[in-house]
Coordinates of C-alpha atoms in Angstrom, one line a residue:
X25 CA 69.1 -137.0 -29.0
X26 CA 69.6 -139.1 -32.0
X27 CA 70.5 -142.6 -31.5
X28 CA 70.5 -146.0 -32.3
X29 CA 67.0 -146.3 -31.9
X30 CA 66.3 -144.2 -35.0
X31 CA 68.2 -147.3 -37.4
X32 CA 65.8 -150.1 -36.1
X33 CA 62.7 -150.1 -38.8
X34 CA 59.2 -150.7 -36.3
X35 CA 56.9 -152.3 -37.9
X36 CA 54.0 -150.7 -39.2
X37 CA 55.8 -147.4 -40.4
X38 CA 55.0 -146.2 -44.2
X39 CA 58.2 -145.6 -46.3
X40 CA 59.4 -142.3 -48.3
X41 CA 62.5 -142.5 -50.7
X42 CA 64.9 -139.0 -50.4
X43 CA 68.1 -138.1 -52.4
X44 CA 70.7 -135.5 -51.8
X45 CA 74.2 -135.0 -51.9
X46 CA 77.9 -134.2 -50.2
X47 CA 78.5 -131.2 -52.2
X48 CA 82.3 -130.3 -52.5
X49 CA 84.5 -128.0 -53.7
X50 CA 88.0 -127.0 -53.2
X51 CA 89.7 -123.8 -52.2
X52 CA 93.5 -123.4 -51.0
X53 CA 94.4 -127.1 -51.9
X54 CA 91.3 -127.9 -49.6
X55 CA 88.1 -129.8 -50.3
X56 CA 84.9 -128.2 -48.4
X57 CA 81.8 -129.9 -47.8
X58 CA 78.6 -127.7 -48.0
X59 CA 76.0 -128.2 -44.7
X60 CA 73.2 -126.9 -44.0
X61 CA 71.2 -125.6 -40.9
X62 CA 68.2 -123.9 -39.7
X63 CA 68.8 -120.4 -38.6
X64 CA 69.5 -120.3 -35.4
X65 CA 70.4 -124.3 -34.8
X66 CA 73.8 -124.9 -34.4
X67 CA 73.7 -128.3 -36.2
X68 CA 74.2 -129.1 -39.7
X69 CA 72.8 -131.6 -42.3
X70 CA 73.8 -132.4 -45.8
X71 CA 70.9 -131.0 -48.2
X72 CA 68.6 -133.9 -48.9
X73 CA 64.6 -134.8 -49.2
X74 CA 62.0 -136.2 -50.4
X75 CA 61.7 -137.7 -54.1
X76 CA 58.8 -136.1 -56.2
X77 CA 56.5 -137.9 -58.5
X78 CA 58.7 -138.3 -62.1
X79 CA 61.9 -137.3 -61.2
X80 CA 65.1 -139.6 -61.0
X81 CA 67.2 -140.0 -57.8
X82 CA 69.6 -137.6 -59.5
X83 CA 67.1 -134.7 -60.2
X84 CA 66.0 -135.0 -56.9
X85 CA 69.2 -134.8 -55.4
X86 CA 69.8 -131.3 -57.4
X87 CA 66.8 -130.1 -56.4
X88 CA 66.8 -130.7 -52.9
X89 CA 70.5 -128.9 -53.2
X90 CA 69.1 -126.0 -54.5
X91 CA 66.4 -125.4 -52.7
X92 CA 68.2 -126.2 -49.4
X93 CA 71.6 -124.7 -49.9
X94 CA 71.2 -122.9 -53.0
X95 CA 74.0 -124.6 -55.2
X96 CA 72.7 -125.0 -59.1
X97 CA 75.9 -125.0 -61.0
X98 CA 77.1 -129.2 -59.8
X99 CA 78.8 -132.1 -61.3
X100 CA 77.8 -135.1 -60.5
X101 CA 81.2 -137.2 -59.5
X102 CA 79.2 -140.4 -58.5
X103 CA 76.7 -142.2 -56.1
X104 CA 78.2 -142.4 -52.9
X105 CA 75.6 -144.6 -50.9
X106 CA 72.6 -145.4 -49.4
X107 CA 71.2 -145.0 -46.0
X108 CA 67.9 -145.6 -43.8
X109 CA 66.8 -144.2 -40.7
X110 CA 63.4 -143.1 -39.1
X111 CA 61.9 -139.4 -39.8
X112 CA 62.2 -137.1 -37.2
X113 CA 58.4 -137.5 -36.1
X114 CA 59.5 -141.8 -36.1
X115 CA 56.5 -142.2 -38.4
X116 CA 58.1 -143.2 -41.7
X117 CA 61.2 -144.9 -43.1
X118 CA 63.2 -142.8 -45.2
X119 CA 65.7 -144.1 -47.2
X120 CA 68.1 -141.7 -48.9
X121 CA 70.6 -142.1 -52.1
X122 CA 73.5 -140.1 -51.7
X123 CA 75.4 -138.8 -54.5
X124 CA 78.5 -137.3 -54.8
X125 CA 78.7 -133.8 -56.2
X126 CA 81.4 -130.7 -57.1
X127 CA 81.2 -126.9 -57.8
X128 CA 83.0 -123.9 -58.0
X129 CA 80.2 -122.1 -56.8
X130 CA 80.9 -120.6 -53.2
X131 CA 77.5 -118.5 -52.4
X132 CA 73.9 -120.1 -52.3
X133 CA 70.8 -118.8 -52.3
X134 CA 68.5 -121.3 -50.6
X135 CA 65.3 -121.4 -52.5
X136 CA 62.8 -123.2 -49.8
X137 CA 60.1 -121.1 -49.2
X138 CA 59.1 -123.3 -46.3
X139 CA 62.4 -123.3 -44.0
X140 CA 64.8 -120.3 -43.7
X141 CA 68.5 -122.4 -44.4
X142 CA 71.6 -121.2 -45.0
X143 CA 75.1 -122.6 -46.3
X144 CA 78.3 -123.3 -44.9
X145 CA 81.4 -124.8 -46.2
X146 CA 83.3 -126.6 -44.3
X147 CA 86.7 -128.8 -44.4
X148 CA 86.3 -132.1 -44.9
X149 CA 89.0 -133.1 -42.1
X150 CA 87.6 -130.3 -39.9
X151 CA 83.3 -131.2 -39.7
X152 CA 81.1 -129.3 -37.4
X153 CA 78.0 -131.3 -35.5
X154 CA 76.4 -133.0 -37.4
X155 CA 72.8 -133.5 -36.8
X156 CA 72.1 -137.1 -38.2
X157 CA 74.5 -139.3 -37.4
X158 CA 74.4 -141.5 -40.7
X159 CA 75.3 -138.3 -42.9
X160 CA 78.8 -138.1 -41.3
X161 CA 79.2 -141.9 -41.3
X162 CA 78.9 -141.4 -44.6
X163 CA 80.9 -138.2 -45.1
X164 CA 83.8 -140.0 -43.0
X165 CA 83.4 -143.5 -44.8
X166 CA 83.7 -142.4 -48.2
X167 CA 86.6 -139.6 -47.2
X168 CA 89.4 -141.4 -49.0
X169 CA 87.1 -141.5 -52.2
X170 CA 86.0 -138.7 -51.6
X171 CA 89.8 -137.1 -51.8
X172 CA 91.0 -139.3 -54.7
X173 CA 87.6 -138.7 -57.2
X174 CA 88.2 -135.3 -56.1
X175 CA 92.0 -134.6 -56.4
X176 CA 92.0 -136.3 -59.4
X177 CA 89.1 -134.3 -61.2
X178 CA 91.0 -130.8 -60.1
X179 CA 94.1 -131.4 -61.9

């Protein structure tokens, strides 16, 4: 179980920088957030990971949204935040940029060769389990925003 202990920093652990995003889009008057799971695991995560050598927060962030949930076509609304929290082994730091993202593209084709992933949209007033409890702090922190940016950019 995932709990506070995972947003205390022990010393001694190495750091990584990730990006990824909240991906939304709207359908019947209603914004849907895309998450990501595992086959099989009935928990989801926003689509985020690790940084690469050269690329910007941003390029990372589409890439990581690609590869995990198979969205390409996104428009990047803002940066919604920052959060840290250990890895899932406990033996590095991760810090992650969020940004905020929209599409009109419902299907995705997860292109990670290593993990088998698939897509679901989901309301934004109606979230599933999430996995990591930091990604729907920030999900339902940054709700209002996200409602307004978005409202406003589908008129």
């Amino acid at each position: 179980m995932i709990d506070e202990s995972w947003y205390k920093r022990p010393p001694g652990v190495s750091d990584r920088t990730s990006s990824g995003g909240v991906v939304v889009r709207i359908a019947d008057d209603q914004i849907y957030v895309a998450l990501v799971g595992e086959l099989g695991l009935a928990e989801r995560v926003l689509p985020k990971g690790g940084v690469e050598p050269g690329e910007s927060l941003e390029e990372a962030a589409r890439r990581e949204i690609e590869e995990e949930a198979g969205l390409s076509s996104l428009e990047l609304i803002e940066k919604l935040g920052v959060r840290g929290r250990l890895s899932y082994d406990r033996v590095c730091w991760i810090t992650t940029h969020y940004f905020l993202f929209v599409t009109e593209q419902v299907e995705g084709h997860p292109t990670d060769v290593e993990h088998h992933y698939e897509l679901a949209w989901h309301p934004i007033e109606e979230l599933p389990a999430i996995f990591w409890p930091e990604q729907r702090e920030l999900i339902e922190t940054n709700r209002d925003k996200i409602v307004r940016l978005i409202g406003q950019d589908s008129t």
